[in-house]
Short mmCIF file of C-alpha atoms and ligand atoms in Angstrom, two decimals:
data_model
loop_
_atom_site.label_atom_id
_atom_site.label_comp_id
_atom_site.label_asym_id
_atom_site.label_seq_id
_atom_site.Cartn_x
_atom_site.Cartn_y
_atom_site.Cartn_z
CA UNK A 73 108.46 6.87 7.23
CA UNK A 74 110.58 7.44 4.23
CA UNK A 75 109.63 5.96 1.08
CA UNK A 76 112.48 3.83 0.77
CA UNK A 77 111.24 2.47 3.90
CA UNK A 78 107.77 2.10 2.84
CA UNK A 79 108.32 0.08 -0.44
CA UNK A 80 110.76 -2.49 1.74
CA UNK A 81 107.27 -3.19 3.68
CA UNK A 82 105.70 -2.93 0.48
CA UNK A 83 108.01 -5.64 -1.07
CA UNK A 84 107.93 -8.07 2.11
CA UNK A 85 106.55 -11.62 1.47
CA UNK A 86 106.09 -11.91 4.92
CA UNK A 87 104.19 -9.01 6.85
CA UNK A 88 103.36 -10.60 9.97
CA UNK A 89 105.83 -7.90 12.35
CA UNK A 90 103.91 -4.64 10.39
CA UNK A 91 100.35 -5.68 10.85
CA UNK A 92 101.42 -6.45 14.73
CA UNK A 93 102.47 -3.21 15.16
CA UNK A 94 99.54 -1.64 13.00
CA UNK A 95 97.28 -4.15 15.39
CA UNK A 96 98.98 -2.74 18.36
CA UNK A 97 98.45 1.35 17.33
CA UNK A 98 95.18 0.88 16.32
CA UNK A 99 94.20 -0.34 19.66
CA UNK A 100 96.18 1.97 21.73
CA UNK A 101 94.33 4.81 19.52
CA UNK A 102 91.30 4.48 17.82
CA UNK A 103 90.53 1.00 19.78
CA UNK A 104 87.99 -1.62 18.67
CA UNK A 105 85.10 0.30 17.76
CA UNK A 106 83.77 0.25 13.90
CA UNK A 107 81.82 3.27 12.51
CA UNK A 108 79.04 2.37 9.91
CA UNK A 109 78.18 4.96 7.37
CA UNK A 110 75.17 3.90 5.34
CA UNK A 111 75.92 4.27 2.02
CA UNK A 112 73.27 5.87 -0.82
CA UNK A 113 75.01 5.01 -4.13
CA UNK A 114 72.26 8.41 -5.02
CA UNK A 115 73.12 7.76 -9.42
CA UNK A 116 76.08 6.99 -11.43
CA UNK A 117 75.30 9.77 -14.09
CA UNK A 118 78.20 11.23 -14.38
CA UNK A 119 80.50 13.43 -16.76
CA UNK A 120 83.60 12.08 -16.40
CA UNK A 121 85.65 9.64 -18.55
CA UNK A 122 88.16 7.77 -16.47
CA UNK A 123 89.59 4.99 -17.98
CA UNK A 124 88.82 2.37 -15.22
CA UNK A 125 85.17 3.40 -13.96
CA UNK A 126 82.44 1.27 -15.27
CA UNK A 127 79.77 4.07 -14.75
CA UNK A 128 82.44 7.15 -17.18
CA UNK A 129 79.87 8.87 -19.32
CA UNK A 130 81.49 6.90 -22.11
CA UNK A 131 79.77 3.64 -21.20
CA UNK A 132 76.63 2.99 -22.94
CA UNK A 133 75.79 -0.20 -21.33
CA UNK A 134 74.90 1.51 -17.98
CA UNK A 135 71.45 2.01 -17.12
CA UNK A 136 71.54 5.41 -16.01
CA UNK A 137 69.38 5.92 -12.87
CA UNK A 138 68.83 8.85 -9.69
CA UNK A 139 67.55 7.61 -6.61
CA UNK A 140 64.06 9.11 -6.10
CA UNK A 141 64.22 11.30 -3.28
CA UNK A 142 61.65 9.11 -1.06
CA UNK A 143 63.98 6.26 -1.63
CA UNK A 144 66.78 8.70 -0.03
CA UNK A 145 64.64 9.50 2.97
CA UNK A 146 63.47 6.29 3.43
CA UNK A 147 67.73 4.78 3.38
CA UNK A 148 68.45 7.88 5.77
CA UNK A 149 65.56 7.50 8.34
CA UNK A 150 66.30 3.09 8.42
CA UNK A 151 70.39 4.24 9.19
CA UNK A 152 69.32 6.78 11.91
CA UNK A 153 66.83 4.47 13.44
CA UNK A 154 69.34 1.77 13.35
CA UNK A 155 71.51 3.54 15.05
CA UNK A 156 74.24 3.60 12.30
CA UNK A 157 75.35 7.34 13.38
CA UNK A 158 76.20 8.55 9.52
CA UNK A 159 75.13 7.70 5.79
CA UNK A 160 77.66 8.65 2.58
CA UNK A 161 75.69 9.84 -0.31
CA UNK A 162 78.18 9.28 -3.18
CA UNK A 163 77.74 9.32 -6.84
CA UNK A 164 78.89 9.90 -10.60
CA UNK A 165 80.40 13.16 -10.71
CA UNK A 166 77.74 16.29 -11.81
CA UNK A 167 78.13 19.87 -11.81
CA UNK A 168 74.70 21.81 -12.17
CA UNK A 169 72.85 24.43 -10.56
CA UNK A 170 69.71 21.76 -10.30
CA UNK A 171 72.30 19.36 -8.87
CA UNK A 172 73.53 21.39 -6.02
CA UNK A 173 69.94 22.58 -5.49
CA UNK A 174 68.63 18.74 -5.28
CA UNK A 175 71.31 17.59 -2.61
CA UNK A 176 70.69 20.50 -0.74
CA UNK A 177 66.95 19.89 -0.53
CA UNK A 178 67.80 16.08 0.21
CA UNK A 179 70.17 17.56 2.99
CA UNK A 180 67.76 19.65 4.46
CA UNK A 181 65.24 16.83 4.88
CA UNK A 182 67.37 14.50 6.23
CA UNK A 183 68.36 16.49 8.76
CA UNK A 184 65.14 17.11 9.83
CA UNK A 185 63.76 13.79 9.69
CA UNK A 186 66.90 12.50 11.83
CA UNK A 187 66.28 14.77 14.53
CA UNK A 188 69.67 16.49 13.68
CA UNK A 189 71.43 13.46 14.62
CA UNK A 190 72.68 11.74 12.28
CA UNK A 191 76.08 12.10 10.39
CA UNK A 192 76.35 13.34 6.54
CA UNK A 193 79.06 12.30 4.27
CA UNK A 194 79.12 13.51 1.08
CA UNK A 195 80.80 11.92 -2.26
CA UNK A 196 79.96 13.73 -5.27
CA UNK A 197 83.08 14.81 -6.90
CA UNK A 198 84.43 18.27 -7.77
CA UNK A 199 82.35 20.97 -7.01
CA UNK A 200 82.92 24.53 -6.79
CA UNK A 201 83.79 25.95 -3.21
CA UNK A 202 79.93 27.93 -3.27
CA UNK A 203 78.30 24.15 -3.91
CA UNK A 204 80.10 22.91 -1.36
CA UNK A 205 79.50 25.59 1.39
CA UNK A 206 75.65 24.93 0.76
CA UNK A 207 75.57 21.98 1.72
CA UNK A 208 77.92 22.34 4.15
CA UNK A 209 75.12 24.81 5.60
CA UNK A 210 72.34 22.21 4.70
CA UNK A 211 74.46 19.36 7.37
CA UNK A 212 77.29 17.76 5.82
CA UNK A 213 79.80 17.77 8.10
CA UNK A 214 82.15 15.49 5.98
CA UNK A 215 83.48 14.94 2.58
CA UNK A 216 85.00 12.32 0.30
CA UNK A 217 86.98 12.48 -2.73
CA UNK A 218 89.95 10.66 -3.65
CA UNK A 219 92.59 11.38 -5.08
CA UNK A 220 92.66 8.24 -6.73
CA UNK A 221 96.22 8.35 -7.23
CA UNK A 222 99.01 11.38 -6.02
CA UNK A 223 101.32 10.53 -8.16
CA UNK A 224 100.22 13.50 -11.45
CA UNK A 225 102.43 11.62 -14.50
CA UNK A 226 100.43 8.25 -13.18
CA UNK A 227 96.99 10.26 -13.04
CA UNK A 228 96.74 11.61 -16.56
CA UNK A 229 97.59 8.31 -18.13
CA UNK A 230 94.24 7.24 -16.23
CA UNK A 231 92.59 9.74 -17.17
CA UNK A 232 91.08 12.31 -20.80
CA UNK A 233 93.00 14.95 -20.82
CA UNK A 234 90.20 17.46 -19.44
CA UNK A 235 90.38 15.73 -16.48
CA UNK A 236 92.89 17.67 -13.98
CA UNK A 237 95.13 17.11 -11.33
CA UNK A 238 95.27 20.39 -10.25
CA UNK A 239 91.69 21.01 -10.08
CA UNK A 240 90.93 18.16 -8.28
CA UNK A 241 93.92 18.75 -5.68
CA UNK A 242 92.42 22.26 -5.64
CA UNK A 243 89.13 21.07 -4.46
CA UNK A 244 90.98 19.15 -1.40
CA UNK A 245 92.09 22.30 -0.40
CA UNK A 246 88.81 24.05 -0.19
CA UNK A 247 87.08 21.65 1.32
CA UNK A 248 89.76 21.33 4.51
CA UNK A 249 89.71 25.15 4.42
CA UNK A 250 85.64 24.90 4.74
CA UNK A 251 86.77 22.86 7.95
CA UNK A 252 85.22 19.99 6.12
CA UNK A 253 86.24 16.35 7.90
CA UNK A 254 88.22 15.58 4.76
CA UNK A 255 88.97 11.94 2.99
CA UNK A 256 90.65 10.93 0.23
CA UNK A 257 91.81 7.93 -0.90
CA UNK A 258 93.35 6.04 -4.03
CA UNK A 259 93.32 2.72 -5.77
CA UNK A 260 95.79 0.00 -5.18
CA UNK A 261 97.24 -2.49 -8.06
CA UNK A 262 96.55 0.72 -11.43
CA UNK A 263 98.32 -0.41 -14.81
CA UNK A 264 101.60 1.56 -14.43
CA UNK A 265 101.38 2.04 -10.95
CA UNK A 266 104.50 0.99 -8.83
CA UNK A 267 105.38 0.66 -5.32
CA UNK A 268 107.33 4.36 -5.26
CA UNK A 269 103.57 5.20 -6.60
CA UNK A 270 101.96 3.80 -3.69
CA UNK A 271 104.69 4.92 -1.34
CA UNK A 272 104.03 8.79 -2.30
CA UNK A 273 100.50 8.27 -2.14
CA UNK A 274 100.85 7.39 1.78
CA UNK A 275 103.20 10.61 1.78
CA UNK A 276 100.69 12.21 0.31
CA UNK A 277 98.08 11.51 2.76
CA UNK A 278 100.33 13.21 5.89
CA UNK A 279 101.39 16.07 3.37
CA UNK A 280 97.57 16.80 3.27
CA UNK A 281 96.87 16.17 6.63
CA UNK A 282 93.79 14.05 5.69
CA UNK A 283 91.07 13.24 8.56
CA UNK A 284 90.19 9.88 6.72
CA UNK A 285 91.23 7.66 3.68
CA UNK A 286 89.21 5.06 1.95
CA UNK A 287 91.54 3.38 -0.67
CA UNK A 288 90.45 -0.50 -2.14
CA UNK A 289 92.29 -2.64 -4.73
CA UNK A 290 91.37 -1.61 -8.41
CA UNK A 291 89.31 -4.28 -9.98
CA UNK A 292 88.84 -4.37 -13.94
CA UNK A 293 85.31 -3.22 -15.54
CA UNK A 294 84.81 -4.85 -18.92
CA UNK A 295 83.35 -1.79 -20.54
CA UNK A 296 86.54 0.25 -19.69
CA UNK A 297 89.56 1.47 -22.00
CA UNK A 298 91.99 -0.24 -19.06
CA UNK A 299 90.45 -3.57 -19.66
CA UNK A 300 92.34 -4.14 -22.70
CA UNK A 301 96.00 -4.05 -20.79
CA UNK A 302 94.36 -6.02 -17.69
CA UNK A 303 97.58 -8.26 -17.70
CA UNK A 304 99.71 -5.62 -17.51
CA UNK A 305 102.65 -5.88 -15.28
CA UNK A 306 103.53 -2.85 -13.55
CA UNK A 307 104.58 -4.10 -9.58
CA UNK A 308 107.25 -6.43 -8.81
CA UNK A 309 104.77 -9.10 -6.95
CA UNK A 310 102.97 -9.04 -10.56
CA UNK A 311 106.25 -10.13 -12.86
CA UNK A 312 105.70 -13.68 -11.70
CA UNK A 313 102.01 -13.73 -13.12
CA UNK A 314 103.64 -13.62 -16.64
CA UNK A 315 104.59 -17.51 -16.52
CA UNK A 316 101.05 -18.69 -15.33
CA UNK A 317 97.95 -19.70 -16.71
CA UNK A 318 95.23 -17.27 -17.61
CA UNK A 319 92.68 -18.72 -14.43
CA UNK A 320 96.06 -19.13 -12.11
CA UNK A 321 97.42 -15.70 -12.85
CA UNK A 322 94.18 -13.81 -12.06
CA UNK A 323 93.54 -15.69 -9.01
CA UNK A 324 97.49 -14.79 -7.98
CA UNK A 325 96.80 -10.89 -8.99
CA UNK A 326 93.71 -10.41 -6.56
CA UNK A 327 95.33 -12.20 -3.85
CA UNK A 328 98.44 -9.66 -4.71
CA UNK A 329 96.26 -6.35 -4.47
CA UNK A 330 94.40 -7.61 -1.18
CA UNK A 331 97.83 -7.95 0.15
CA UNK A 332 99.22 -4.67 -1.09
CA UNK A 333 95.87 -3.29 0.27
CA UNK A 334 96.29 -4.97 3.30
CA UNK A 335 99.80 -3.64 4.08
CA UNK A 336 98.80 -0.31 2.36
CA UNK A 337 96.02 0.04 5.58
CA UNK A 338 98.32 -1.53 8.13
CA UNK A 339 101.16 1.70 7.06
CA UNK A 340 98.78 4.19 7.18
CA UNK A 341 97.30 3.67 10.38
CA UNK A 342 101.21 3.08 12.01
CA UNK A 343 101.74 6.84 9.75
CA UNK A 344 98.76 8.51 10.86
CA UNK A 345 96.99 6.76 13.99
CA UNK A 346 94.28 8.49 14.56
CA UNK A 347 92.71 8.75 11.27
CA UNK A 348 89.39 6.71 10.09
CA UNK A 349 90.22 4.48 7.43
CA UNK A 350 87.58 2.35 5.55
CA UNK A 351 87.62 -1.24 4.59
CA UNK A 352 86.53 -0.76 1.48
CA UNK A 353 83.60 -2.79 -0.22
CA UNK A 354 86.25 -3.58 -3.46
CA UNK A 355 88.24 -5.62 -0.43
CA UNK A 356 85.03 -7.42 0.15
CA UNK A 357 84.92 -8.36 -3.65
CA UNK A 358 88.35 -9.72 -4.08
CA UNK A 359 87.96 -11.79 -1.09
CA UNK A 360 84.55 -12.28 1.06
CA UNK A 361 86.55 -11.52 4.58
CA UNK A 362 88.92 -8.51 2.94
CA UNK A 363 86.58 -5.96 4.80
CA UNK A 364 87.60 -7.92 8.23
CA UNK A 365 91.64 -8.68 7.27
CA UNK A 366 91.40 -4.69 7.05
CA UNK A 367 90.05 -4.01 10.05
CA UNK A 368 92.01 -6.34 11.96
CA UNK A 369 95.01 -4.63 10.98
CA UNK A 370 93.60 -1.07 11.07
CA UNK A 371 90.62 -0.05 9.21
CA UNK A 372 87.82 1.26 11.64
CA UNK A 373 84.55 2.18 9.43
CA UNK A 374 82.83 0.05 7.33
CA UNK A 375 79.73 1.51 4.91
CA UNK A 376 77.12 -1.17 4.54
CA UNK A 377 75.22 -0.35 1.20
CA UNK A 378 71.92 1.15 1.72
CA UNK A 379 70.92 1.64 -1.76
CA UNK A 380 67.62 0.34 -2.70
CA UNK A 381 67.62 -2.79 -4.16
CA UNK A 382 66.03 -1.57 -7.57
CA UNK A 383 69.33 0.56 -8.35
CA UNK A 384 71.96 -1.60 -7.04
CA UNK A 385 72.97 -3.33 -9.63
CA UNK A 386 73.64 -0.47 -12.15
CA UNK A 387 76.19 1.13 -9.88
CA UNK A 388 78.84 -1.04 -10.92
CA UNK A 389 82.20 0.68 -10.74
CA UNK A 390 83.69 -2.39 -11.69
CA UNK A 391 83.48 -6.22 -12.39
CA UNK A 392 81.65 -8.45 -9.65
CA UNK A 393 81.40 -5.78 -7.29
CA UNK A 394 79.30 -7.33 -4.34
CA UNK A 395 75.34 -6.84 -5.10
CA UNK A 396 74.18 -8.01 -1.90
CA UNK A 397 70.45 -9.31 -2.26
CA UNK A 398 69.84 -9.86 2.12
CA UNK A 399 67.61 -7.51 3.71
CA UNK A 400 69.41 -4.97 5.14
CA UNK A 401 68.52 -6.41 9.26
CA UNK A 402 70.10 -9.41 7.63
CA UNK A 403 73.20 -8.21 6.18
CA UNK A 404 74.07 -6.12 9.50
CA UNK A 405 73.59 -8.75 11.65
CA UNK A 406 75.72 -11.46 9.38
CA UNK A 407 78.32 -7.76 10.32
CA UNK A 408 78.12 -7.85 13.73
CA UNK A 409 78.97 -11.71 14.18
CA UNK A 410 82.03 -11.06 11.71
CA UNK A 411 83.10 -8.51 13.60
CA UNK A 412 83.13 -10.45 16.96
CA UNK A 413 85.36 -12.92 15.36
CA UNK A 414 87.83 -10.24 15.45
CA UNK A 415 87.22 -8.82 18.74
CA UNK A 416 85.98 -5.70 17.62
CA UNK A 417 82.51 -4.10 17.67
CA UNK A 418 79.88 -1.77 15.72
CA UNK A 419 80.16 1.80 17.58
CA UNK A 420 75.97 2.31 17.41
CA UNK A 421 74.50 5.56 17.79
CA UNK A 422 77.55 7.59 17.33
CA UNK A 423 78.91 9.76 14.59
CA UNK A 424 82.23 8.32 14.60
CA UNK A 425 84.30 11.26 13.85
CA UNK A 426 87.85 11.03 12.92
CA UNK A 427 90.06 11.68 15.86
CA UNK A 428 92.41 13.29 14.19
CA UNK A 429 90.32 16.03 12.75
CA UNK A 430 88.49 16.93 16.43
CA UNK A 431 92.28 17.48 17.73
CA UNK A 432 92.93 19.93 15.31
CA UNK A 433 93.30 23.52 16.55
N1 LIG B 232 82.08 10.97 -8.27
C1 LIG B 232 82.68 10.71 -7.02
C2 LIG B 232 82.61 9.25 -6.59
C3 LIG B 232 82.94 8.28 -7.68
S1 LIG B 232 82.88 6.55 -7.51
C4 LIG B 232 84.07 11.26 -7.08
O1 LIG B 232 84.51 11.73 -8.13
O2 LIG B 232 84.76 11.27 -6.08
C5 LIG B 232 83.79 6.19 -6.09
C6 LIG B 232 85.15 5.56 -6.25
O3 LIG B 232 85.11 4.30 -6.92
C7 LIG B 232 86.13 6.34 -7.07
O4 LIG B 232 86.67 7.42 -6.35
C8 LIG B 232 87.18 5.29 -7.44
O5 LIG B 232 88.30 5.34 -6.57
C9 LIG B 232 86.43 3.96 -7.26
N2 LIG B 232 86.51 3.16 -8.50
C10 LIG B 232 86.10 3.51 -9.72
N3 LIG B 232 86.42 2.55 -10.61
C11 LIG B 232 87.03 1.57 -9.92
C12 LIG B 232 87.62 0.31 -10.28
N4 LIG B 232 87.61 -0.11 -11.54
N5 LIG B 232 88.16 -0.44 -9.30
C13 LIG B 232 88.15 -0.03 -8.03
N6 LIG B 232 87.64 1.15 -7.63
C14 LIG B 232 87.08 1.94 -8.56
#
């Protein structure tokens, strides 16, 4: 699809014909099945400084916090014997010989306590191509980091200026070449971003030949530089917010980022069908069925959060991110009955691997 193309679907008021046809590749490809990837939110210390992350070292109202390694083993062993297939360990972004050493460990004992079975995904940030090989060798067999957005001019307004493109394009490139399953992703509705932004971001995705994307609306943290331009108008659906109330024109803006989000998922999975694509837990926040609307029109893994209870709430990426206080039985259960609403079902006891990347050479 050309981007012209792209930002007309972008643009349309009415996207009823796309998320058919999305509907229609998704089952003739990656069918009805969802993949669950318990996810360990392992600590939000992290070095970084980007302008719309509530945990950016910058923030002194976080309470800083690692999951004790018990706490990991315990969150791996429940997924495996659950039959969830993979966890995600994702956190703030470290780079330290004790850090690679830890996860490694971690890895290692996972693995053994699952038997071998179970699936590792792995989200912490750039790390150099040795870091990543070890745990690579410990069991990771896929990797996450986004992008966050392709476009470079759009990307270092969002970001201190020792934080680089090029560095963290580089580490895309070694992690594919590790024959890593590779994700990336970006967020939807940035200050400054436009729909040409979000068109080359989708571009981007088939230029890099990515086995899975995860990309979610961007929601405002209060502690964050961005907060203080949070009205913004950078997207055509957004002009009309200027002429509305304060409550009426952030109700209009979140319904406008699910939607982009929505279409965003719907082109992607009509671009590249045989990807996994997540339906993201920042859907869930703007709207309490967003992870469904994306699966329904192609999203096929969802990552119910596994992190202990204790640490949850200090993970907070950004405002009224969903702190869910069920048990975990409870909140997979209140999953599978969602799901059945919209005919499709949890894919237990298997890993769930991107299609795409298992026909590759
Ligand atoms: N350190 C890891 C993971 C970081 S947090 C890494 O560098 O990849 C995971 C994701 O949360 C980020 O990649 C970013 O896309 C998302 N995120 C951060 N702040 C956000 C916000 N304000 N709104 C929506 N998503 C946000």
């Amino acid at each position: 699809m050309n981007a012209a193309t792209i930002i007309d679907y972008l643009n349309m008021s009415d996207p009823s014909d796309l998320f058919a046809k999305a509907k229609q590749i998704k089952a003739e490809t990656v069918g009805n099945k969802v993949y669950l990837r318990g996810l360990i939110e392992y600590s939000n210390r992290c070095a970084k400084d980007c302008y719309y992350c509530g945990i950016r070292v910058s923030n002194t109202n976080v309470c800083r916090y690692d999951v004790d390694d018990q706490s990991v083993l315990d969150a791996a062993e429940y997924a495996w014997r659950k039959g969830f297939g993979s966890i995600v360990l994702q956190s703030g972004e470290r780079k330290s010989r004790e850090f690679t050493l830890r996860i490694e460990t971690l890895l290692n004992q996972i693995m053994t306590l699952t038997n071998h079975e179970i699936g590792i995904t792995l989200s912490l940030g750039e790390q150099d191509e040795d870091t990543y090989k070890r745990w690579q060798d410990a069991g990771a067999k896929r990797y996450l980091l986004r992008i966050e957005t392709s476009n470079r001019t759009l990307y270092e307004k969002l970001h201190p200026k020792n934080h680089d493109y090029d560095a963290r394009l580089k580490c895309l490139e070694t992690l594919k070449n590790l024959n890593y399953q590779v994700g990336t992703g970006v967020m939807i509705g940035l200050p400054f971003q436009t729909l040409e932004h979000l068109a080359e971001d989708l571009q981007f995705f088939q230029t890099m030949d990515v086995d899975m994307v995860g990309m979610g609306p961007y929601i405002e943290h209060v502690d964050t530089p961005l907060y203080s331009i949070k009205n913004h108008v950078s997207t055509p659906l957004d002009v009309q917010l200027r002429w509305l109330s304060e409550v009426e024109a952030t109700k209009l803006k979140k319904q406008n980022r699910l939607d982009l989000t929505l279409k965003m998922i719907a082109l992607l999975r009509i671009q590249m069908p045989t990807i996994n694509i997540a339906a993201t837990t920042a859907l869930q926040t703007l709207d309490p069925f967003g992870r469904e609307k994306a699966i329904e029109i192609g999203a096929n893994i969802i990552m119910p959060n596994l992190t202990p209870l204790k640490y949850r709430e200090n993970y907070f990426l950004y405002d009224g991110k969903t702190v869910v206080k069920d048990t975990f039985d409870d909140t997979i259960a209140d999953l599978e009955v969602r799901l059945a609403q919209i005919g499709a079902e949890i894919g237990y006891n298997q890993h769930g691997d991107s299609l795409h990347f298992k026909s590759k050479p």
